[in-house]
C-alpha cells in the first residue's frame, strides 16, 4: 500500500514537471512573436520624400537615379515623366546672379534658388540642360494638359488655398514636387506671391521683328521676351515676358533637342503681319533716300506714288534734316 502511495506521488511530480516545461517554452515564443510584429510595424511606416511626393508605399514608382552635382556636391532627386528625366527638386547651385528667399528659405532647401535669365542658361550641371519651351510643353501634355497638369505636378505642401477656398496643394502624381516659390527680384532679396504660383525658366527667347516708326523713319526700340513655365491653381502653361525677375530652374537630363534646319535654298515664309511690317520698312528706307536728295520742302509732293501720310512724313523728315530753313519752323 505504501509502495503504491509513493508510486502515485512520483507520477504526480513527473506530470507537474512536464507542465512547467511546456509553460516555459510558450513564454519564450511570445517575445519572439512580439519582436516579429514590432519589425513589421516599423517597416510599414511611410517615409517622407524630400520632393514632397510621399506615396502609400513611401516611394515614387517613376524615381530615377539621384543627380550629384559635381560642382558643389549637392544631391537632387530625379523622376522619369514620359520619356523625359527631370530634376524633382529646384536647382540650388550658387552661381553668380542667383539668390534664395532669405526670409523663408535662406539655404534654398525648400524652394531652391532664383536665377536671372542670363544666369539660367549656364546653371544646369554637366549632362543636364535648361529645357526648351517645346520640352516644357511635352511635360505639360504628359501631365494631363494645360488645365490639369498643375494639380499633377504640384507638391503636396507650400500652396495656399485656391480662390474658391479649396486646398491649393497638388496631388504630385508624377513626384515632380513643384513648390509655390513665387517670383523674386534681386534688389529686394525677397519673393512675392509665395504660396500662389511658381515659374521655371526655359532657354527660348522671342525676338520681335524689327519695326520702323512711320513718321521718324527710326527703328523702334523692342525688347526680347523670355519663355517660362508657370504653375498656378490646377493649371500649367507657357508664358513669355520681358521681365528679368528671378525664377526657379528645373533641369532636364541629356542634350536639348536641336532646332530642325530649313531645307537648303528655301526660306521659311513670314507671317502676313511680319511681311507687312517688312514691306513698310523697305518703303520707308526708299522714301528716306529720296528725301535726302530734296532741296526744298515743296518737293515732297512731287515724289511719285506718295500717299498723304507719306507726304506728311516727308515734310517732317525733311525738316529734321534742315531745321535751319524758314519754312520748317512749324515742324
XYZ file of C-alpha atoms in Angstrom:
331
model
C 0.000 0.000 0.000
C 2.816 2.360 0.983
C 4.598 1.401 -2.271
C 1.520 2.285 -4.319
C 1.275 5.644 -2.498
C 4.855 6.558 -3.400
C 4.231 5.494 -6.982
C 1.215 7.857 -7.242
C 3.206 10.736 -5.694
C 6.103 10.177 -8.121
C 3.725 10.172 -11.079
C 2.122 13.423 -9.953
C 5.507 15.111 -9.583
C 6.523 13.952 -13.054
C 3.350 15.416 -14.607
C 3.913 18.724 -12.824
C 7.452 18.923 -14.187
C 6.193 18.334 -17.747
C 3.609 21.162 -17.380
C 6.309 23.599 -16.199
C 8.487 22.739 -19.188
C 5.617 23.356 -21.598
C 4.759 26.720 -19.992
C 8.380 27.822 -20.138
C 8.591 27.100 -23.897
C 5.447 29.085 -24.665
C 6.658 32.134 -22.726
C 9.887 32.111 -24.784
C 7.897 32.139 -28.080
C 5.890 35.201 -27.059
C 8.775 37.693 -27.131
C 9.877 36.300 -30.498
C 6.380 36.798 -31.811
C 6.256 40.286 -30.305
C 9.620 41.104 -31.857
C 8.431 39.967 -35.265
C 5.331 42.140 -35.032
C 7.423 45.135 -33.992
C 9.659 44.671 -37.024
C 6.698 44.522 -39.406
C 5.186 47.626 -37.841
C 8.446 49.537 -38.348
C 8.718 48.504 -41.989
C 5.169 49.598 -42.693
C 5.831 53.241 -41.827
C 5.553 55.590 -44.792
C 8.794 57.551 -45.248
C 8.698 61.159 -46.326
C 10.189 62.155 -49.688
C 12.179 65.383 -49.926
C 10.401 66.142 -53.195
C 7.035 66.259 -51.426
C 5.843 63.122 -53.209
C 5.146 60.595 -50.439
C 3.016 57.758 -51.836
C 1.227 54.971 -49.980
C 4.346 52.830 -50.295
C 6.626 55.737 -49.444
C 8.289 55.559 -52.857
C 7.849 57.058 -56.310
C 7.435 54.352 -58.909
C 8.968 56.683 -61.514
C 12.016 57.648 -59.412
C 15.287 57.718 -61.334
C 18.912 57.814 -60.166
C 19.890 60.714 -57.917
C 21.735 63.585 -59.565
C 25.005 64.520 -57.848
C 26.199 67.985 -58.874
C 29.983 67.712 -59.128
C 30.355 71.481 -58.706
C 29.192 71.598 -55.088
C 28.264 68.022 -54.151
C 24.545 68.702 -53.774
C 22.252 65.741 -54.437
C 18.914 66.053 -56.224
C 16.126 63.539 -56.642
C 15.062 62.868 -60.230
C 11.974 61.342 -61.826
C 11.045 59.963 -65.223
C 7.907 61.523 -66.677
C 7.018 60.027 -70.022
C 10.289 59.832 -71.944
C 11.884 62.710 -70.024
C 14.007 62.597 -66.867
C 13.535 65.712 -64.720
C 15.027 67.041 -61.522
C 12.404 66.553 -58.791
C 13.777 69.497 -56.787
C 14.644 73.082 -57.696
C 18.223 73.863 -58.689
C 20.186 75.260 -55.738
C 23.622 75.873 -57.283
C 25.026 79.205 -56.060
C 26.052 80.709 -59.387
C 26.555 84.479 -59.779
C 23.316 86.471 -60.018
C 21.313 83.848 -58.146
C 19.829 84.087 -54.659
C 17.457 82.468 -52.174
C 14.368 83.697 -50.366
C 16.291 84.884 -47.304
C 13.257 85.358 -45.081
C 11.736 81.901 -45.626
C 14.415 79.686 -47.122
C 17.900 81.065 -46.569
C 19.750 77.892 -47.629
C 17.443 77.088 -50.556
C 16.464 73.705 -49.142
C 12.752 74.360 -49.773
C 12.472 76.497 -52.907
C 15.990 76.314 -54.301
C 17.461 79.486 -55.784
C 16.118 82.211 -58.045
C 18.086 82.955 -61.222
C 18.226 85.817 -63.661
C 17.534 84.890 -67.264
C 21.176 85.142 -68.373
C 22.434 83.123 -65.418
C 19.854 80.400 -66.012
C 21.446 79.398 -69.319
C 24.571 78.121 -67.540
C 23.062 76.895 -64.266
C 22.446 73.209 -65.063
C 25.195 70.666 -64.310
C 27.025 68.673 -66.962
C 24.779 66.139 -68.685
C 21.675 68.217 -67.979
C 20.231 71.293 -69.663
C 17.739 74.118 -69.340
C 14.651 72.838 -71.177
C 13.236 74.402 -74.317
C 9.656 75.618 -74.372
C 8.746 72.597 -76.505
C 10.226 70.254 -73.902
C 8.170 72.071 -71.275
C 5.067 71.628 -73.432
C 5.793 67.913 -73.607
C 5.872 67.840 -69.795
C 2.520 69.644 -69.649
C 0.894 67.251 -72.101
C 2.256 64.179 -70.315
C 0.913 65.507 -67.004
C -2.631 65.941 -68.316
C -2.681 69.092 -70.424
C -2.854 72.778 -69.565
C -5.966 72.597 -67.359
C -4.863 69.609 -65.265
C -1.063 69.497 -65.278
C -0.690 71.969 -62.419
C -2.538 69.721 -59.987
C -0.457 66.703 -61.039
C 2.918 68.488 -60.889
C 2.393 70.486 -57.677
C 3.819 69.291 -54.366
C 1.515 68.269 -51.536
C 2.614 71.263 -49.432
C 3.518 75.014 -49.578
C 0.458 76.014 -51.676
C -2.189 78.441 -50.413
C -5.885 77.744 -50.760
C -7.437 78.500 -54.144
C -9.713 81.494 -54.651
C -12.724 79.255 -54.066
C -11.317 78.175 -50.697
C -10.284 74.690 -51.792
C -6.979 73.119 -50.815
C -4.357 74.512 -53.176
C -1.838 71.713 -52.721
C -1.282 69.277 -55.546
C -1.578 65.534 -55.992
C 2.086 65.262 -57.043
C 1.105 62.263 -59.137
C 4.427 62.326 -61.011
C 6.651 63.136 -57.995
C 7.699 66.384 -59.710
C 7.194 68.218 -56.410
C 6.694 71.789 -57.673
C 6.523 74.129 -54.671
C 4.922 77.573 -54.591
C 8.087 79.697 -54.633
C 6.533 82.726 -56.338
C 8.960 85.077 -58.106
C 11.766 87.287 -56.843
C 13.780 90.407 -57.589
C 17.413 90.637 -56.591
C 17.003 94.225 -55.419
C 14.675 93.172 -52.626
C 16.279 89.787 -51.919
C 12.801 88.551 -51.163
C 9.975 86.927 -53.059
C 6.412 87.829 -53.873
C 3.309 85.679 -54.407
C 4.856 82.852 -52.383
C 2.210 80.170 -51.977
C 0.326 81.325 -55.093
C 2.351 80.045 -58.049
C 5.773 79.058 -59.312
C 7.710 79.627 -62.543
C 10.578 77.805 -64.274
C 12.850 79.231 -66.971
C 13.143 77.789 -70.466
C 16.050 78.540 -72.816
C 13.883 80.084 -75.546
C 13.508 83.764 -76.326
C 11.031 85.638 -78.511
C 12.556 88.440 -80.573
C 10.087 90.899 -82.031
C 10.582 91.624 -85.759
C 12.247 94.985 -86.473
C 9.791 97.867 -86.763
C 10.319 101.357 -88.147
C 8.414 104.380 -86.910
C 6.478 105.688 -89.900
C 6.984 109.377 -89.163
C 10.579 109.463 -87.980
C 11.962 106.583 -90.011
C 13.808 105.443 -86.917
C 13.749 101.829 -85.803
C 11.516 101.309 -82.795
C 13.007 100.049 -79.561
C 11.861 96.482 -78.919
C 12.538 94.137 -76.028
C 13.184 90.420 -76.124
C 10.688 88.290 -74.243
C 11.649 85.100 -72.434
C 9.575 81.924 -72.196
C 8.908 80.170 -68.889
C 6.589 77.549 -67.406
C 4.016 78.816 -64.915
C 2.050 76.619 -62.489
C -0.949 78.105 -60.706
C -4.103 76.520 -59.287
C -4.709 73.304 -61.249
C -3.146 74.573 -64.482
C 0.287 74.779 -66.096
C 1.156 76.762 -69.211
C 3.924 78.601 -71.095
C 4.196 82.382 -70.779
C 6.687 84.948 -72.005
C 7.747 88.281 -70.569
C 10.458 90.904 -70.966
C 10.730 90.987 -67.183
C 14.077 89.979 -65.700
C 12.550 88.759 -62.444
C 14.254 85.810 -60.799
C 12.702 82.411 -61.490
C 13.438 78.844 -60.472
C 15.091 76.163 -62.593
C 14.350 72.506 -63.229
C 16.986 70.846 -65.390
C 16.249 68.098 -67.905
C 18.621 65.210 -68.500
C 20.514 64.974 -71.781
C 21.176 67.453 -74.564
C 18.471 69.832 -75.809
C 16.671 68.844 -78.975
C 18.267 70.675 -81.938
C 16.156 73.064 -83.958
C 15.175 71.437 -87.278
C 17.145 73.091 -90.113
C 15.367 74.670 -93.051
C 15.842 72.953 -96.435
C 18.643 74.454 -98.500
C 17.714 77.400 -100.735
C 14.250 77.545 -99.190
C 13.273 80.369 -96.869
C 10.502 79.983 -94.369
C 7.502 82.172 -95.313
C 6.987 85.106 -92.982
C 3.644 85.622 -91.233
C 1.466 88.196 -93.022
C 1.812 90.742 -90.221
C 5.613 90.440 -90.264
C 5.783 90.641 -94.058
C 3.596 93.760 -93.974
C 5.925 95.453 -91.488
C 8.956 94.444 -93.532
C 7.451 95.858 -96.744
C 6.663 99.065 -94.904
C 10.221 99.324 -93.596
C 11.634 98.842 -97.099
C 9.327 101.540 -98.492
C 10.336 103.941 -95.706
C 14.004 103.333 -96.442
C 13.497 104.116 -100.132
C 11.493 107.223 -99.242
C 14.265 108.402 -96.922
C 16.768 108.057 -99.749
C 14.574 110.295 -101.897
C 14.039 112.826 -99.112
C 17.787 113.122 -98.646
C 18.037 114.469 -102.213
C 15.339 117.140 -101.840
C 16.365 120.789 -101.850
C 13.148 122.324 -100.546
C 10.040 121.330 -98.656
C 7.629 121.628 -101.577
C 9.386 118.800 -103.385
C 7.762 116.303 -101.007
C 4.606 116.492 -103.119
C 6.488 115.732 -106.322
C 7.662 112.287 -105.226
C 5.971 109.676 -107.394
C 3.313 107.376 -105.840
C 3.484 109.079 -102.470
C 0.454 108.927 -100.172
C -0.891 111.743 -97.992
C 0.600 110.134 -94.893
C 3.931 109.829 -96.654
C 3.781 113.483 -97.717
C 3.369 114.444 -94.065
C 6.218 112.089 -93.181
C 8.373 113.584 -95.933
C 7.873 117.101 -94.616
C 8.700 116.071 -91.060
C 11.731 114.103 -92.161
C 12.985 116.846 -94.486
C 12.752 119.464 -91.742
C 14.584 117.211 -89.314
C 17.413 117.267 -91.845
C 17.121 121.044 -92.448
C 15.914 122.713 -89.248
C 17.595 125.954 -90.273
C 15.130 126.603 -93.116
C 12.456 129.224 -92.501
C 9.718 127.053 -93.979
C 10.486 124.310 -91.439
C 9.754 126.416 -88.373
C 6.295 124.890 -87.930
C 7.846 121.430 -87.903
